[in-house]
Coordinates of C-alpha atoms in Angstrom, one line a residue:
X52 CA -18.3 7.6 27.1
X53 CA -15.3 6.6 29.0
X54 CA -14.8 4.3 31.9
X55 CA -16.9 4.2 35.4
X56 CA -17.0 6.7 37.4
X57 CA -19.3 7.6 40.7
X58 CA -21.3 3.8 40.6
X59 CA -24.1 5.8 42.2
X60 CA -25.9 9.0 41.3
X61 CA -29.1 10.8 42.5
X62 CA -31.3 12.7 40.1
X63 CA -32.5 15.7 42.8
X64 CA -35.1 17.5 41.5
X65 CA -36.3 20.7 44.3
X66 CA -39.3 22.6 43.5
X67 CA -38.7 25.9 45.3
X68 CA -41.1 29.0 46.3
X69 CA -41.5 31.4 43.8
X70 CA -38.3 33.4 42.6
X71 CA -35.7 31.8 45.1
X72 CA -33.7 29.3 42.2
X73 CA -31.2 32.3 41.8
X74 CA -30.8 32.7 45.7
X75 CA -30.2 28.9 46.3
X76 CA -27.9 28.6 43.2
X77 CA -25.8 31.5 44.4
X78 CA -25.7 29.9 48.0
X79 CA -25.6 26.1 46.7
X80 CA -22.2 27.4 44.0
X81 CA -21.1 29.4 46.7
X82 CA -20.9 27.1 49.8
X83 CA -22.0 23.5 48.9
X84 CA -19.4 22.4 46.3
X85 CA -16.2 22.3 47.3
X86 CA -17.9 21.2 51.1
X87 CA -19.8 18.3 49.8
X88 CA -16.1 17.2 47.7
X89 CA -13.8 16.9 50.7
X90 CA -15.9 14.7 52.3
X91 CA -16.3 12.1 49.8
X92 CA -19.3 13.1 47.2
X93 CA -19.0 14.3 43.4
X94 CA -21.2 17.5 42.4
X95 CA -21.8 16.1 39.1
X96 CA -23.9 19.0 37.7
X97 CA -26.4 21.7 38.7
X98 CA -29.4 23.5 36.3
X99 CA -32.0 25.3 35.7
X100 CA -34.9 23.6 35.1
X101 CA -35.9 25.4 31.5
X102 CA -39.4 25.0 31.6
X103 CA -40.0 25.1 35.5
X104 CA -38.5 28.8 36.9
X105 CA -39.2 27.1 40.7
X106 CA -37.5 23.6 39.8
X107 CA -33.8 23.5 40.7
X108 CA -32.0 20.2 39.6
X109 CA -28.4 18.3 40.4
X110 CA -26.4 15.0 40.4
X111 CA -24.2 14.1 42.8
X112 CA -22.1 11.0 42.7
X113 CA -20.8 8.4 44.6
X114 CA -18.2 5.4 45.0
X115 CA -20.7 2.9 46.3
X116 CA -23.8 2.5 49.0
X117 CA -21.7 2.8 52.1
X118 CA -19.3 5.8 51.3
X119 CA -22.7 7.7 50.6
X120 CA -23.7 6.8 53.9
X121 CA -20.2 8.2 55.1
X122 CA -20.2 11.4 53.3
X123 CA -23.8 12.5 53.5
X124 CA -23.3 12.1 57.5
X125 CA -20.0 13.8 57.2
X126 CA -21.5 16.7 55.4
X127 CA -24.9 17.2 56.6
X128 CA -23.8 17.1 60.4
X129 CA -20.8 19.0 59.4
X130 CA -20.1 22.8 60.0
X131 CA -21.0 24.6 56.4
X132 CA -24.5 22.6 56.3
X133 CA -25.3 23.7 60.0
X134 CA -23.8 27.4 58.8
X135 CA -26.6 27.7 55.5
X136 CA -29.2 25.2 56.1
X137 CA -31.8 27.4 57.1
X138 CA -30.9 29.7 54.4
X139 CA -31.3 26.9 51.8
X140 CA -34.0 25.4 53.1
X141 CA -35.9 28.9 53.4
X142 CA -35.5 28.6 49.6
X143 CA -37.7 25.0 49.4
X144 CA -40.7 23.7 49.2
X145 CA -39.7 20.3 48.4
X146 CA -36.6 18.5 47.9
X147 CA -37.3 14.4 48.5
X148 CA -37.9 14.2 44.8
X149 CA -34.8 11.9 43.8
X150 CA -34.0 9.0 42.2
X151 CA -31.2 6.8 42.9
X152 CA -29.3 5.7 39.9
X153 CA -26.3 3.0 38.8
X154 CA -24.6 3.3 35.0
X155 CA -26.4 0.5 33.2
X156 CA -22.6 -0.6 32.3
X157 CA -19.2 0.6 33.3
X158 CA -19.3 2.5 30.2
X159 CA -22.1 4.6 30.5
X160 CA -20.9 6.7 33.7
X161 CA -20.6 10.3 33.6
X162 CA -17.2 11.4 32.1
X163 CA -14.5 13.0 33.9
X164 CA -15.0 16.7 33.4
X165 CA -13.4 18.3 29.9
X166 CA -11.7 21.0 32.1
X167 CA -11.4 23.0 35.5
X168 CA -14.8 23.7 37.2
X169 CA -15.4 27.4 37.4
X170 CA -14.2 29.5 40.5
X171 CA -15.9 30.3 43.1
X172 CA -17.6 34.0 42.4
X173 CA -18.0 32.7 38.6
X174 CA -21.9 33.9 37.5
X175 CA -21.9 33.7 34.0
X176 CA -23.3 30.3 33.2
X177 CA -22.6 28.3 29.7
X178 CA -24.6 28.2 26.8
X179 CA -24.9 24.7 26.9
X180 CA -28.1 22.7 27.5
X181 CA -28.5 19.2 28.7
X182 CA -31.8 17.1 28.1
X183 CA -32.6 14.3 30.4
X184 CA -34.6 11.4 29.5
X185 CA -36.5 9.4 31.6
X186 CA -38.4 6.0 31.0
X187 CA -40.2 4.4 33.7
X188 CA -40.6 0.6 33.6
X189 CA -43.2 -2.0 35.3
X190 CA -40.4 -3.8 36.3
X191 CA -36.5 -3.2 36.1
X192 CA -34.9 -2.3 32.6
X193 CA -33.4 -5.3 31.8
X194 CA -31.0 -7.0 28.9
X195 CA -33.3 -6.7 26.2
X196 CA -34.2 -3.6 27.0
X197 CA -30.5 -2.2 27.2
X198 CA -29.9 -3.7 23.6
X199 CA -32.6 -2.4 22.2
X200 CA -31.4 1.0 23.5
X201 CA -27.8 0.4 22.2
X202 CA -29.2 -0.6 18.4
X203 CA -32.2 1.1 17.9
X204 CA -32.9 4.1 20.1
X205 CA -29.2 5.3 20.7
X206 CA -28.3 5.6 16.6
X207 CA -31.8 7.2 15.8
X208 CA -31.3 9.9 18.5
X209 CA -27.8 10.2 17.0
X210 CA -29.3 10.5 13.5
X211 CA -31.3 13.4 14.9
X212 CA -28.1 15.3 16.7
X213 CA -27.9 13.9 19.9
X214 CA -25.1 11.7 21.6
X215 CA -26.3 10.9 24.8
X216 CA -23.5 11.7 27.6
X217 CA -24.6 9.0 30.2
X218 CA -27.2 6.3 30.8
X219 CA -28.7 5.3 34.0
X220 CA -31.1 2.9 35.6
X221 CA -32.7 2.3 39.3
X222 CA -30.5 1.2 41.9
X223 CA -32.5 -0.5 44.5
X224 CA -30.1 -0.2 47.1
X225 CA -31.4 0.2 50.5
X226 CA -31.1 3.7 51.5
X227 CA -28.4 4.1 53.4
X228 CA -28.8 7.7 54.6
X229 CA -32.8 7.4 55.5
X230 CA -33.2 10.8 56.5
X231 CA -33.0 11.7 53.2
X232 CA -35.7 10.3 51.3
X233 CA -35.2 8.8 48.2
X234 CA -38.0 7.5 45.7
X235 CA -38.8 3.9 45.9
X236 CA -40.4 1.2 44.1
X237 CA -39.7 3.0 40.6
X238 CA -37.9 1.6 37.4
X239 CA -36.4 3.9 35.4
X240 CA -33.9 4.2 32.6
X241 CA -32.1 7.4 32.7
X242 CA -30.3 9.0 29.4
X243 CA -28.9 12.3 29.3
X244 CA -27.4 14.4 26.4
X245 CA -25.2 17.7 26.1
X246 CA -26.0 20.2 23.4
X247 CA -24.3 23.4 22.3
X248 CA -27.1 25.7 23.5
X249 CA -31.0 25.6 23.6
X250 CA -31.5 26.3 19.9
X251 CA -29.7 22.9 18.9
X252 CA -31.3 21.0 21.3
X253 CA -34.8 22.3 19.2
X254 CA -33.7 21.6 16.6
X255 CA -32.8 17.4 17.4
X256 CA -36.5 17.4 19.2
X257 CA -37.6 18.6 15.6
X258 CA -35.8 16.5 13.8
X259 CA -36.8 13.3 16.2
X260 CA -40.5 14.6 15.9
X261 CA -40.3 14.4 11.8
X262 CA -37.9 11.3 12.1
X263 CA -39.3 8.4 9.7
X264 CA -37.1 6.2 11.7
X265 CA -37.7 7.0 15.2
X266 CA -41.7 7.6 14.6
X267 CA -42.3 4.2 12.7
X268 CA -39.5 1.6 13.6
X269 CA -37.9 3.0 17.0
X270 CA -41.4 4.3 19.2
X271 CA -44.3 1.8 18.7
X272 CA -41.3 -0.9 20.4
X273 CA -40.3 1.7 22.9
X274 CA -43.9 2.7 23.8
X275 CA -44.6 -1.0 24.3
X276 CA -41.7 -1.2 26.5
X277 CA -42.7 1.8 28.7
X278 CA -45.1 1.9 31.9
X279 CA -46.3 5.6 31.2
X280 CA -44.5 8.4 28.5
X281 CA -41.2 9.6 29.2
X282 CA -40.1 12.8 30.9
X283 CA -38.1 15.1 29.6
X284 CA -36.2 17.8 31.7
X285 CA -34.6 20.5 30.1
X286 CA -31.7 21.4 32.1
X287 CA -29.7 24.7 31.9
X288 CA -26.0 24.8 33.8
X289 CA -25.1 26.9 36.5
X290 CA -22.3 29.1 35.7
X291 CA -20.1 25.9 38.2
X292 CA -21.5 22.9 37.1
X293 CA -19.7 20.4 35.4
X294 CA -22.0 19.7 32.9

């Protein structure tokens, strides 16, 4: 993973009425892209949630607290949001379900993208999957923590075919654009991993499951560590996202 890139991130997860993810996709690849870019943001990535058919997730990005401020006003009181928001939020039942996010280091950003996104019209999505992982803490992730990620959970998911892409944590920033909700007094550390298609991401759960390594000398420390178990979203790409 290279250098920094977008300091901040939310994690939106939208649980939407039943059979509208294709109709907000189309709209959301369609319209809210390249609109939410000019003014300042970075559409990280958008998915299917693989085990929720209602559950519609993305990361967009950010240089810092108060350009978020900037270009969320700039784009939710600008002229495309005003155009489709009814029509997006027609799709929705809820979308305050996100979590606000920093790289744990400079080097655990999001990369910059391996190639052009997709044009607009594009509706074939990629085979690729990408599993997110996250731990919740009873208080924030700290040092320890981080290092125990770096030498024992990082090299036993890579023994089982995984290479995470980016890790996150809480950013307990005050919310600078308050009417959008974020979630609050939550500690989590965020990891997320690319895989060639669904198949090879079975396979790594498999071979974690049956792991000797990860079951007896990487999990009773991490389970310790932990608040409650970890989620796991299995995430499919639209046919634009950069992920």
């Amino acid at each position: 993973m290279d250098g920094a890139r977008c300091p901040v991130v939310e994690l939106r997860q939208y649980t939407l009425h039943p059979g509208q993810r294709d109709a907000l996709i189309s709209l959301f690849d369609r319209e809210f892209v390249e609109s939410q870019e000019a003014v300042g943001m970075t559409v990280l990535g958008q998915f299917r949630d693989l085990d929720d058919p209602d559950r519609f997730v993305w990361l967009r990005g950010f240089d810092d607290m108060r350009h978020r401020a900037e270009a969320l006003g700039s784009f939710y009181g600008g002229p495309v949001w005003k155009a489709h928001r009814e029509q997006a939020n027609a799709t929705m039942i809820d979308s305050d379900d996100v979590l606000l996010l920093r790289p744990v280091t400079a080097r655990t950003g999001f990369p910059a993208p391996a190639a052009a996104r997709p044009p607009i019209g594009e509706t074939t999505p990629p085979p690729s999957v990408v599993l997110v992982t996250i731990y919740y803490g009873d208080g924030p992730f700290d040092k320890t923590f981080v290092e125990f990620f770096d030498r024992q959970i990082c090299p036993a998911l890579t023994e089982a075919g995984a290479t995470p892409l980016a890790c996150l944590r809480s950013e307990h920033a005050v919310n600078t654009f308050p009417a959008l909700p974020v979630r609050t007094g939550e500690n989590v550390f965020v990891w997320f991993a690319r895989f060639a298609d669904e198949r090879h991401l079975i396979e790594h759960l498999d071979r974690l499951e049956h792991s000797d390594r990860w079951r007896d000398k990487v999990l009773p420390t991490l389970s310790a560590m932990l608040a409650r178990a970890p989620q796991r979203l299995r995430l499919a790409p639209t046919a634009r996202s950069l992920l």
